[in-house]
Amino acid sequence: MYIIRRAYQAKPGQGRKAAMLLKKITNIYTESGQRGETIVYYNGGTLPSPKNELNRVYMQWTSEVIDSPYREDNKFPDLGDVEEKLYQLLDDSDGPITWIEFWEEVK
């Protein structure tokens, strides 16, 4: 089993708004059958965390296999303008605004 975590760096004070938009995106992917249950979490500064983790938003899900999203039979769900709204809240001032991490679960 693989754990896939996508991270987003939101602008200061925009972590919660970004998390709410990201939750809408994960619901679209789940409803379209692209993914199973996905959790979204963030720290907007009200909880203890390393300074570089402030305003970081994560979405995380599990998968039996790691497939290319560009595989021939894959159809991307329509996200409307939600993704565009999310990207307006992301901080590109110091490094990437988003990245993806792959982890292998130990059972």
mmCIF file of N, CA and C in Angstrom:
data_model
loop_
_atom_site.group_PDB
_atom_site.id
_atom_site.type_symbol
_atom_site.label_atom_id
_atom_site.label_comp_id
_atom_site.label_asym_id
_atom_site.label_seq_id
_atom_site.Cartn_x
_atom_site.Cartn_y
_atom_site.Cartn_z
ATOM 1 N N MET A 1 0.854 -1.171 0.000
ATOM 2 C CA MET A 1 0.000 0.000 0.000
ATOM 3 C C MET A 1 0.899 1.232 0.000
ATOM 4 N N TYR A 2 0.503 2.216 -0.770
ATOM 5 C CA TYR A 2 1.252 3.469 -0.850
ATOM 6 C C TYR A 2 0.438 4.592 -0.224
ATOM 7 N N ILE A 3 1.133 5.483 0.430
ATOM 8 C CA ILE A 3 0.528 6.699 0.958
ATOM 9 C C ILE A 3 1.035 7.830 0.082
ATOM 10 N N ILE A 4 0.106 8.569 -0.467
ATOM 11 C CA ILE A 4 0.454 9.668 -1.366
ATOM 12 C C ILE A 4 0.006 10.955 -0.693
ATOM 13 N N ARG A 5 0.942 11.888 -0.587
ATOM 14 C CA ARG A 5 0.644 13.150 0.083
ATOM 15 C C ARG A 5 1.057 14.297 -0.819
ATOM 16 N N ARG A 6 0.109 15.155 -1.110
ATOM 17 C CA ARG A 6 0.376 16.348 -1.900
ATOM 18 C C ARG A 6 0.394 17.535 -0.953
ATOM 19 N N ALA A 7 1.445 18.334 -1.019
ATOM 20 C CA ALA A 7 1.597 19.495 -0.141
ATOM 21 C C ALA A 7 1.441 20.779 -0.949
ATOM 22 N N TYR A 8 0.846 21.776 -0.328
ATOM 23 C CA TYR A 8 0.666 23.099 -0.931
ATOM 24 C C TYR A 8 1.123 24.137 0.078
ATOM 25 N N GLN A 9 1.826 25.156 -0.375
ATOM 26 C CA GLN A 9 2.253 26.242 0.505
ATOM 27 C C GLN A 9 1.339 27.436 0.260
ATOM 28 N N ALA A 10 0.482 27.722 1.228
ATOM 29 C CA ALA A 10 -0.455 28.837 1.101
ATOM 30 C C ALA A 10 0.209 30.142 1.539
ATOM 31 N N LYS A 11 -0.336 31.231 1.052
ATOM 32 C CA LYS A 11 0.116 32.550 1.493
ATOM 33 C C LYS A 11 -0.220 32.714 2.978
ATOM 34 N N PRO A 12 0.525 33.566 3.693
ATOM 35 C CA PRO A 12 0.234 33.774 5.113
ATOM 36 C C PRO A 12 -1.240 34.127 5.340
ATOM 37 N N GLY A 13 -1.840 33.437 6.296
ATOM 38 C CA GLY A 13 -3.236 33.689 6.634
ATOM 39 C C GLY A 13 -4.255 33.048 5.705
ATOM 40 N N GLN A 14 -3.800 32.317 4.688
ATOM 41 C CA GLN A 14 -4.716 31.729 3.711
ATOM 42 C C GLN A 14 -4.818 30.203 3.813
ATOM 43 N N GLY A 15 -4.203 29.615 4.836
ATOM 44 C CA GLY A 15 -4.185 28.162 4.967
ATOM 45 C C GLY A 15 -5.568 27.541 5.035
ATOM 46 N N ARG A 16 -6.440 28.097 5.860
ATOM 47 C CA ARG A 16 -7.786 27.516 6.002
ATOM 48 C C ARG A 16 -8.580 27.632 4.708
ATOM 49 N N LYS A 17 -8.536 28.802 4.064
ATOM 50 C CA LYS A 17 -9.258 28.961 2.792
ATOM 51 C C LYS A 17 -8.741 27.971 1.758
ATOM 52 N N ALA A 18 -7.424 27.822 1.697
ATOM 53 C CA ALA A 18 -6.834 26.874 0.747
ATOM 54 C C ALA A 18 -7.268 25.446 1.077
ATOM 55 N N ALA A 19 -7.305 25.105 2.365
ATOM 56 C CA ALA A 19 -7.723 23.758 2.773
ATOM 57 C C ALA A 19 -9.174 23.494 2.382
ATOM 58 N N MET A 20 -10.040 24.476 2.538
ATOM 59 C CA MET A 20 -11.449 24.298 2.176
ATOM 60 C C MET A 20 -11.608 24.076 0.672
ATOM 61 N N LEU A 21 -10.852 24.815 -0.134
ATOM 62 C CA LEU A 21 -10.903 24.609 -1.586
ATOM 63 C C LEU A 21 -10.323 23.252 -1.957
ATOM 64 N N LEU A 22 -9.246 22.880 -1.306
ATOM 65 C CA LEU A 22 -8.631 21.586 -1.584
ATOM 66 C C LEU A 22 -9.580 20.447 -1.218
ATOM 67 N N LYS A 23 -10.354 20.606 -0.153
ATOM 68 C CA LYS A 23 -11.335 19.581 0.221
ATOM 69 C C LYS A 23 -12.391 19.432 -0.873
ATOM 70 N N LYS A 24 -12.804 20.546 -1.478
ATOM 71 C CA LYS A 24 -13.752 20.469 -2.603
ATOM 72 C C LYS A 24 -13.145 19.669 -3.752
ATOM 73 N N ILE A 25 -11.872 19.916 -4.032
ATOM 74 C CA ILE A 25 -11.191 19.191 -5.112
ATOM 75 C C ILE A 25 -11.125 17.703 -4.792
ATOM 76 N N THR A 26 -10.779 17.360 -3.555
ATOM 77 C CA THR A 26 -10.695 15.936 -3.205
ATOM 78 C C THR A 26 -12.057 15.269 -3.307
ATOM 79 N N ASN A 27 -13.120 15.978 -2.946
ATOM 80 C CA ASN A 27 -14.466 15.413 -3.080
ATOM 81 C C ASN A 27 -14.808 15.140 -4.539
ATOM 82 N N ILE A 28 -14.403 16.024 -5.436
ATOM 83 C CA ILE A 28 -14.647 15.818 -6.870
ATOM 84 C C ILE A 28 -13.911 14.569 -7.344
ATOM 85 N N TYR A 29 -12.657 14.425 -6.952
ATOM 86 C CA TYR A 29 -11.883 13.241 -7.346
ATOM 87 C C TYR A 29 -12.493 11.959 -6.774
ATOM 88 N N THR A 30 -12.946 11.999 -5.529
ATOM 89 C CA THR A 30 -13.550 10.817 -4.910
ATOM 90 C C THR A 30 -14.863 10.458 -5.603
ATOM 91 N N GLU A 31 -15.715 11.454 -5.832
ATOM 92 C CA GLU A 31 -17.009 11.209 -6.471
ATOM 93 C C GLU A 31 -16.861 10.705 -7.899
ATOM 94 N N SER A 32 -15.778 11.074 -8.580
ATOM 95 C CA SER A 32 -15.566 10.622 -9.961
ATOM 96 C C SER A 32 -14.930 9.233 -10.016
ATOM 97 N N GLY A 33 -14.586 8.678 -8.844
ATOM 98 C CA GLY A 33 -13.976 7.355 -8.803
ATOM 99 C C GLY A 33 -12.470 7.359 -9.004
ATOM 100 N N GLN A 34 -11.867 8.528 -9.052
ATOM 101 C CA GLN A 34 -10.424 8.638 -9.262
ATOM 102 C C GLN A 34 -9.614 8.249 -8.030
ATOM 103 N N ARG A 35 -10.182 8.464 -6.840
ATOM 104 C CA ARG A 35 -9.483 8.228 -5.578
ATOM 105 C C ARG A 35 -10.448 7.736 -4.540
ATOM 106 N N GLY A 36 -9.886 7.065 -3.551
ATOM 107 C CA GLY A 36 -10.675 6.702 -2.378
ATOM 108 C C GLY A 36 -10.733 7.886 -1.430
ATOM 109 N N GLU A 37 -11.020 7.588 -0.190
ATOM 110 C CA GLU A 37 -11.120 8.638 0.812
ATOM 111 C C GLU A 37 -9.800 9.404 0.917
ATOM 112 N N THR A 38 -9.918 10.711 0.931
ATOM 113 C CA THR A 38 -8.756 11.595 1.015
ATOM 114 C C THR A 38 -8.949 12.532 2.191
ATOM 115 N N ILE A 39 -7.897 12.717 2.968
ATOM 116 C CA ILE A 39 -7.994 13.671 4.070
ATOM 117 C C ILE A 39 -7.220 14.935 3.707
ATOM 118 N N VAL A 40 -7.700 16.050 4.211
ATOM 119 C CA VAL A 40 -7.056 17.350 4.012
ATOM 120 C C VAL A 40 -6.772 17.911 5.398
ATOM 121 N N TYR A 41 -5.559 18.428 5.586
ATOM 122 C CA TYR A 41 -5.212 19.018 6.873
ATOM 123 C C TYR A 41 -4.239 20.169 6.655
ATOM 124 N N TYR A 42 -4.175 21.061 7.644
ATOM 125 C CA TYR A 42 -3.323 22.248 7.518
ATOM 126 C C TYR A 42 -2.965 22.768 8.903
ATOM 127 N N ASN A 43 -2.014 23.683 8.941
ATOM 128 C CA ASN A 43 -1.704 24.422 10.155
ATOM 129 C C ASN A 43 -1.582 25.889 9.774
ATOM 130 N N GLY A 44 -2.523 26.666 10.242
ATOM 131 C CA GLY A 44 -2.523 28.092 9.948
ATOM 132 C C GLY A 44 -1.816 28.928 10.994
ATOM 133 N N GLY A 45 -1.139 28.268 11.944
ATOM 134 C CA GLY A 45 -0.388 28.998 12.948
ATOM 135 C C GLY A 45 -0.993 28.945 14.335
ATOM 136 N N THR A 46 -2.161 28.338 14.489
ATOM 137 C CA THR A 46 -2.778 28.262 15.812
ATOM 138 C C THR A 46 -2.354 27.015 16.582
ATOM 139 N N LEU A 47 -1.609 26.132 15.927
ATOM 140 C CA LEU A 47 -1.104 24.916 16.566
ATOM 141 C C LEU A 47 0.418 24.917 16.508
ATOM 142 N N PRO A 48 1.080 24.280 17.469
ATOM 143 C CA PRO A 48 2.539 24.208 17.412
ATOM 144 C C PRO A 48 3.000 23.464 16.155
ATOM 145 N N SER A 49 4.017 23.982 15.528
ATOM 146 C CA SER A 49 4.607 23.322 14.357
ATOM 147 C C SER A 49 5.923 24.012 14.020
ATOM 148 N N PRO A 50 6.760 23.342 13.231
ATOM 149 C CA PRO A 50 7.959 24.028 12.741
ATOM 150 C C PRO A 50 7.551 25.251 11.911
ATOM 151 N N LYS A 51 8.326 26.300 12.004
ATOM 152 C CA LYS A 51 7.985 27.554 11.319
ATOM 153 C C LYS A 51 7.763 27.357 9.821
ATOM 154 N N ASN A 52 8.577 26.503 9.195
ATOM 155 C CA ASN A 52 8.441 26.321 7.745
ATOM 156 C C ASN A 52 7.193 25.525 7.369
ATOM 157 N N GLU A 53 6.457 25.007 8.356
ATOM 158 C CA GLU A 53 5.225 24.257 8.081
ATOM 159 C C GLU A 53 3.982 25.134 8.201
ATOM 160 N N LEU A 54 4.135 26.376 8.626
ATOM 161 C CA LEU A 54 2.980 27.259 8.746
ATOM 162 C C LEU A 54 2.340 27.483 7.383
ATOM 163 N N ASN A 55 1.031 27.518 7.376
ATOM 164 C CA ASN A 55 0.254 27.730 6.153
ATOM 165 C C ASN A 55 0.474 26.636 5.115
ATOM 166 N N ARG A 56 0.944 25.500 5.548
ATOM 167 C CA ARG A 56 1.103 24.347 4.670
ATOM 168 C C ARG A 56 -0.195 23.558 4.702
ATOM 169 N N VAL A 57 -0.664 23.160 3.540
ATOM 170 C CA VAL A 57 -1.904 22.391 3.415
ATOM 171 C C VAL A 57 -1.556 21.070 2.750
ATOM 172 N N TYR A 58 -2.113 19.983 3.272
ATOM 173 C CA TYR A 58 -1.837 18.654 2.730
ATOM 174 C C TYR A 58 -3.129 17.961 2.338
ATOM 175 N N MET A 59 -3.048 17.175 1.274
ATOM 176 C CA MET A 59 -4.095 16.190 1.016
ATOM 177 C C MET A 59 -3.388 14.850 0.927
ATOM 178 N N GLN A 60 -4.008 13.834 1.506
ATOM 179 C CA GLN A 60 -3.349 12.538 1.625
ATOM 180 C C GLN A 60 -4.353 11.424 1.365
ATOM 181 N N TRP A 61 -3.898 10.418 0.617
ATOM 182 C CA TRP A 61 -4.737 9.263 0.326
ATOM 183 C C TRP A 61 -3.847 8.041 0.176
ATOM 184 N N THR A 62 -4.466 6.882 0.104
ATOM 185 C CA THR A 62 -3.721 5.642 -0.090
ATOM 186 C C THR A 62 -4.106 5.030 -1.423
ATOM 187 N N SER A 63 -3.196 4.212 -1.945
ATOM 188 C CA SER A 63 -3.441 3.546 -3.220
ATOM 189 C C SER A 63 -2.663 2.237 -3.253
ATOM 190 N N GLU A 64 -3.247 1.233 -3.867
ATOM 191 C CA GLU A 64 -2.568 -0.055 -4.024
ATOM 192 C C GLU A 64 -1.436 0.035 -5.046
ATOM 193 N N VAL A 65 -1.597 0.915 -6.035
ATOM 194 C CA VAL A 65 -0.592 1.089 -7.091
ATOM 195 C C VAL A 65 -0.360 2.584 -7.307
ATOM 196 N N ILE A 66 0.785 2.890 -7.889
ATOM 197 C CA ILE A 66 1.063 4.265 -8.300
ATOM 198 C C ILE A 66 0.954 4.292 -9.817
ATOM 199 N N ASP A 67 -0.092 4.946 -10.300
ATOM 200 C CA ASP A 67 -0.339 5.061 -11.737
ATOM 201 C C ASP A 67 -0.006 6.465 -12.215
ATOM 202 N N SER A 68 0.387 6.574 -13.463
ATOM 203 C CA SER A 68 0.581 7.890 -14.055
ATOM 204 C C SER A 68 -0.786 8.538 -14.256
ATOM 205 N N PRO A 69 -0.949 9.800 -13.870
ATOM 206 C CA PRO A 69 -2.222 10.466 -14.136
ATOM 207 C C PRO A 69 -2.448 10.673 -15.634
ATOM 208 N N TYR A 70 -1.390 10.533 -16.417
ATOM 209 C CA TYR A 70 -1.490 10.746 -17.863
ATOM 210 C C TYR A 70 -1.660 9.448 -18.633
ATOM 211 N N ARG A 71 -2.009 8.363 -17.931
ATOM 212 C CA ARG A 71 -2.232 7.087 -18.613
ATOM 213 C C ARG A 71 -3.393 7.232 -19.590
ATOM 214 N N GLU A 72 -3.356 6.411 -20.618
ATOM 215 C CA GLU A 72 -4.292 6.545 -21.733
ATOM 216 C C GLU A 72 -5.761 6.491 -21.316
ATOM 217 N N ASP A 73 -6.112 5.621 -20.394
ATOM 218 C CA ASP A 73 -7.523 5.443 -20.037
ATOM 219 C C ASP A 73 -8.009 6.382 -18.931
ATOM 220 N N ASN A 74 -7.169 7.286 -18.460
ATOM 221 C CA ASN A 74 -7.550 8.176 -17.362
ATOM 222 C C ASN A 74 -8.287 9.403 -17.882
ATOM 223 N N LYS A 75 -9.369 9.740 -17.216
ATOM 224 C CA LYS A 75 -10.123 10.949 -17.554
ATOM 225 C C LYS A 75 -10.105 11.866 -16.327
ATOM 226 N N PHE A 76 -9.581 13.065 -16.508
ATOM 227 C CA PHE A 76 -9.529 14.025 -15.411
ATOM 228 C C PHE A 76 -10.933 14.560 -15.130
ATOM 229 N N PRO A 77 -11.333 14.628 -13.865
ATOM 230 C CA PRO A 77 -12.650 15.195 -13.554
ATOM 231 C C PRO A 77 -12.637 16.710 -13.746
ATOM 232 N N ASP A 78 -13.797 17.267 -14.023
ATOM 233 C CA ASP A 78 -13.938 18.709 -14.199
ATOM 234 C C ASP A 78 -13.921 19.373 -12.825
ATOM 235 N N LEU A 79 -12.944 20.224 -12.598
ATOM 236 C CA LEU A 79 -12.810 20.907 -11.313
ATOM 237 C C LEU A 79 -13.433 22.293 -11.325
ATOM 238 N N GLY A 80 -14.011 22.681 -12.460
ATOM 239 C CA GLY A 80 -14.578 24.020 -12.552
ATOM 240 C C GLY A 80 -13.502 25.056 -12.294
ATOM 241 N N ASP A 81 -13.841 26.074 -11.511
ATOM 242 C CA ASP A 81 -12.858 27.124 -11.208
ATOM 243 C C ASP A 81 -12.210 26.942 -9.832
ATOM 244 N N VAL A 82 -12.473 25.808 -9.185
ATOM 245 C CA VAL A 82 -11.967 25.590 -7.825
ATOM 246 C C VAL A 82 -10.443 25.563 -7.808
ATOM 247 N N GLU A 83 -9.835 24.876 -8.769
ATOM 248 C CA GLU A 83 -8.370 24.797 -8.801
ATOM 249 C C GLU A 83 -7.747 26.175 -9.025
ATOM 250 N N GLU A 84 -8.350 26.961 -9.898
ATOM 251 C CA GLU A 84 -7.840 28.316 -10.148
ATOM 252 C C GLU A 84 -7.911 29.159 -8.873
ATOM 253 N N LYS A 85 -9.012 29.049 -8.137
ATOM 254 C CA LYS A 85 -9.151 29.786 -6.875
ATOM 255 C C LYS A 85 -8.102 29.336 -5.862
ATOM 256 N N LEU A 86 -7.845 28.029 -5.816
ATOM 257 C CA LEU A 86 -6.823 27.511 -4.903
ATOM 258 C C LEU A 86 -5.457 28.103 -5.240
ATOM 259 N N TYR A 87 -5.076 28.071 -6.504
ATOM 260 C CA TYR A 87 -3.744 28.536 -6.894
ATOM 261 C C TYR A 87 -3.544 30.022 -6.612
ATOM 262 N N GLN A 88 -4.614 30.800 -6.558
ATOM 263 C CA GLN A 88 -4.495 32.218 -6.205
ATOM 264 C C GLN A 88 -4.100 32.408 -4.739
ATOM 265 N N LEU A 89 -4.330 31.383 -3.919
ATOM 266 C CA LEU A 89 -4.011 31.465 -2.492
ATOM 267 C C LEU A 89 -2.629 30.917 -2.157
ATOM 268 N N LEU A 90 -1.908 30.404 -3.149
ATOM 269 C CA LEU A 90 -0.627 29.758 -2.889
ATOM 270 C C LEU A 90 0.531 30.745 -2.974
ATOM 271 N N ASP A 91 1.563 30.469 -2.198
ATOM 272 C CA ASP A 91 2.704 31.369 -2.030
ATOM 273 C C ASP A 91 3.901 30.883 -2.847
ATOM 274 N N ASP A 92 4.246 31.635 -3.879
ATOM 275 C CA ASP A 92 5.387 31.267 -4.727
ATOM 276 C C ASP A 92 6.625 32.115 -4.426
ATOM 277 N N SER A 93 6.661 32.776 -3.264
ATOM 278 C CA SER A 93 7.760 33.694 -2.963
ATOM 279 C C SER A 93 9.041 32.995 -2.508
ATOM 280 N N ASP A 94 8.941 31.738 -2.064
ATOM 281 C CA ASP A 94 10.130 31.076 -1.525
ATOM 282 C C ASP A 94 10.074 29.580 -1.813
ATOM 283 N N GLY A 95 10.298 29.214 -3.043
ATOM 284 C CA GLY A 95 10.291 27.796 -3.394
ATOM 285 C C GLY A 95 9.005 27.375 -4.071
ATOM 286 N N PRO A 96 8.821 26.073 -4.227
ATOM 287 C CA PRO A 96 7.654 25.583 -4.961
ATOM 288 C C PRO A 96 6.358 25.803 -4.175
ATOM 289 N N ILE A 97 5.260 25.943 -4.901
ATOM 290 C CA ILE A 97 3.958 26.109 -4.259
ATOM 291 C C ILE A 97 3.308 24.765 -3.953
ATOM 292 N N THR A 98 3.746 23.716 -4.644
ATOM 293 C CA THR A 98 3.183 22.397 -4.411
ATOM 294 C C THR A 98 4.195 21.323 -4.779
ATOM 295 N N TRP A 99 4.100 20.203 -4.114
ATOM 296 C CA TRP A 99 4.935 19.045 -4.423
ATOM 297 C C TRP A 99 4.188 17.807 -3.961
ATOM 298 N N ILE A 100 4.668 16.656 -4.398
ATOM 299 C CA ILE A 100 4.008 15.406 -4.042
ATOM 300 C C ILE A 100 5.020 14.458 -3.416
ATOM 301 N N GLU A 101 4.574 13.716 -2.423
ATOM 302 C CA GLU A 101 5.426 12.767 -1.707
ATOM 303 C C GLU A 101 4.800 11.378 -1.807
ATOM 304 N N PHE A 102 5.640 10.384 -1.953
ATOM 305 C CA PHE A 102 5.182 8.999 -2.016
ATOM 306 C C PHE A 102 5.827 8.233 -0.872
ATOM 307 N N TRP A 103 5.019 7.485 -0.132
ATOM 308 C CA TRP A 103 5.475 6.719 1.013
ATOM 309 C C TRP A 103 4.958 5.297 0.875
ATOM 310 N N GLU A 104 5.740 4.345 1.343
ATOM 311 C CA GLU A 104 5.310 2.952 1.315
ATOM 312 C C GLU A 104 4.970 2.514 2.734
ATOM 313 N N GLU A 105 3.767 1.984 2.890
ATOM 314 C CA GLU A 105 3.294 1.566 4.206
ATOM 315 C C GLU A 105 3.929 0.242 4.617
ATOM 316 N N VAL A 106 4.250 0.137 5.887
ATOM 317 C CA VAL A 106 4.756 -1.111 6.457
ATOM 318 C C VAL A 106 3.600 -1.751 7.221
ATOM 319 N N LYS A 107 3.328 -3.002 6.904
ATOM 320 C CA LYS A 107 2.223 -3.706 7.582
ATOM 321 C C LYS A 107 2.760 -4.771 8.486
#
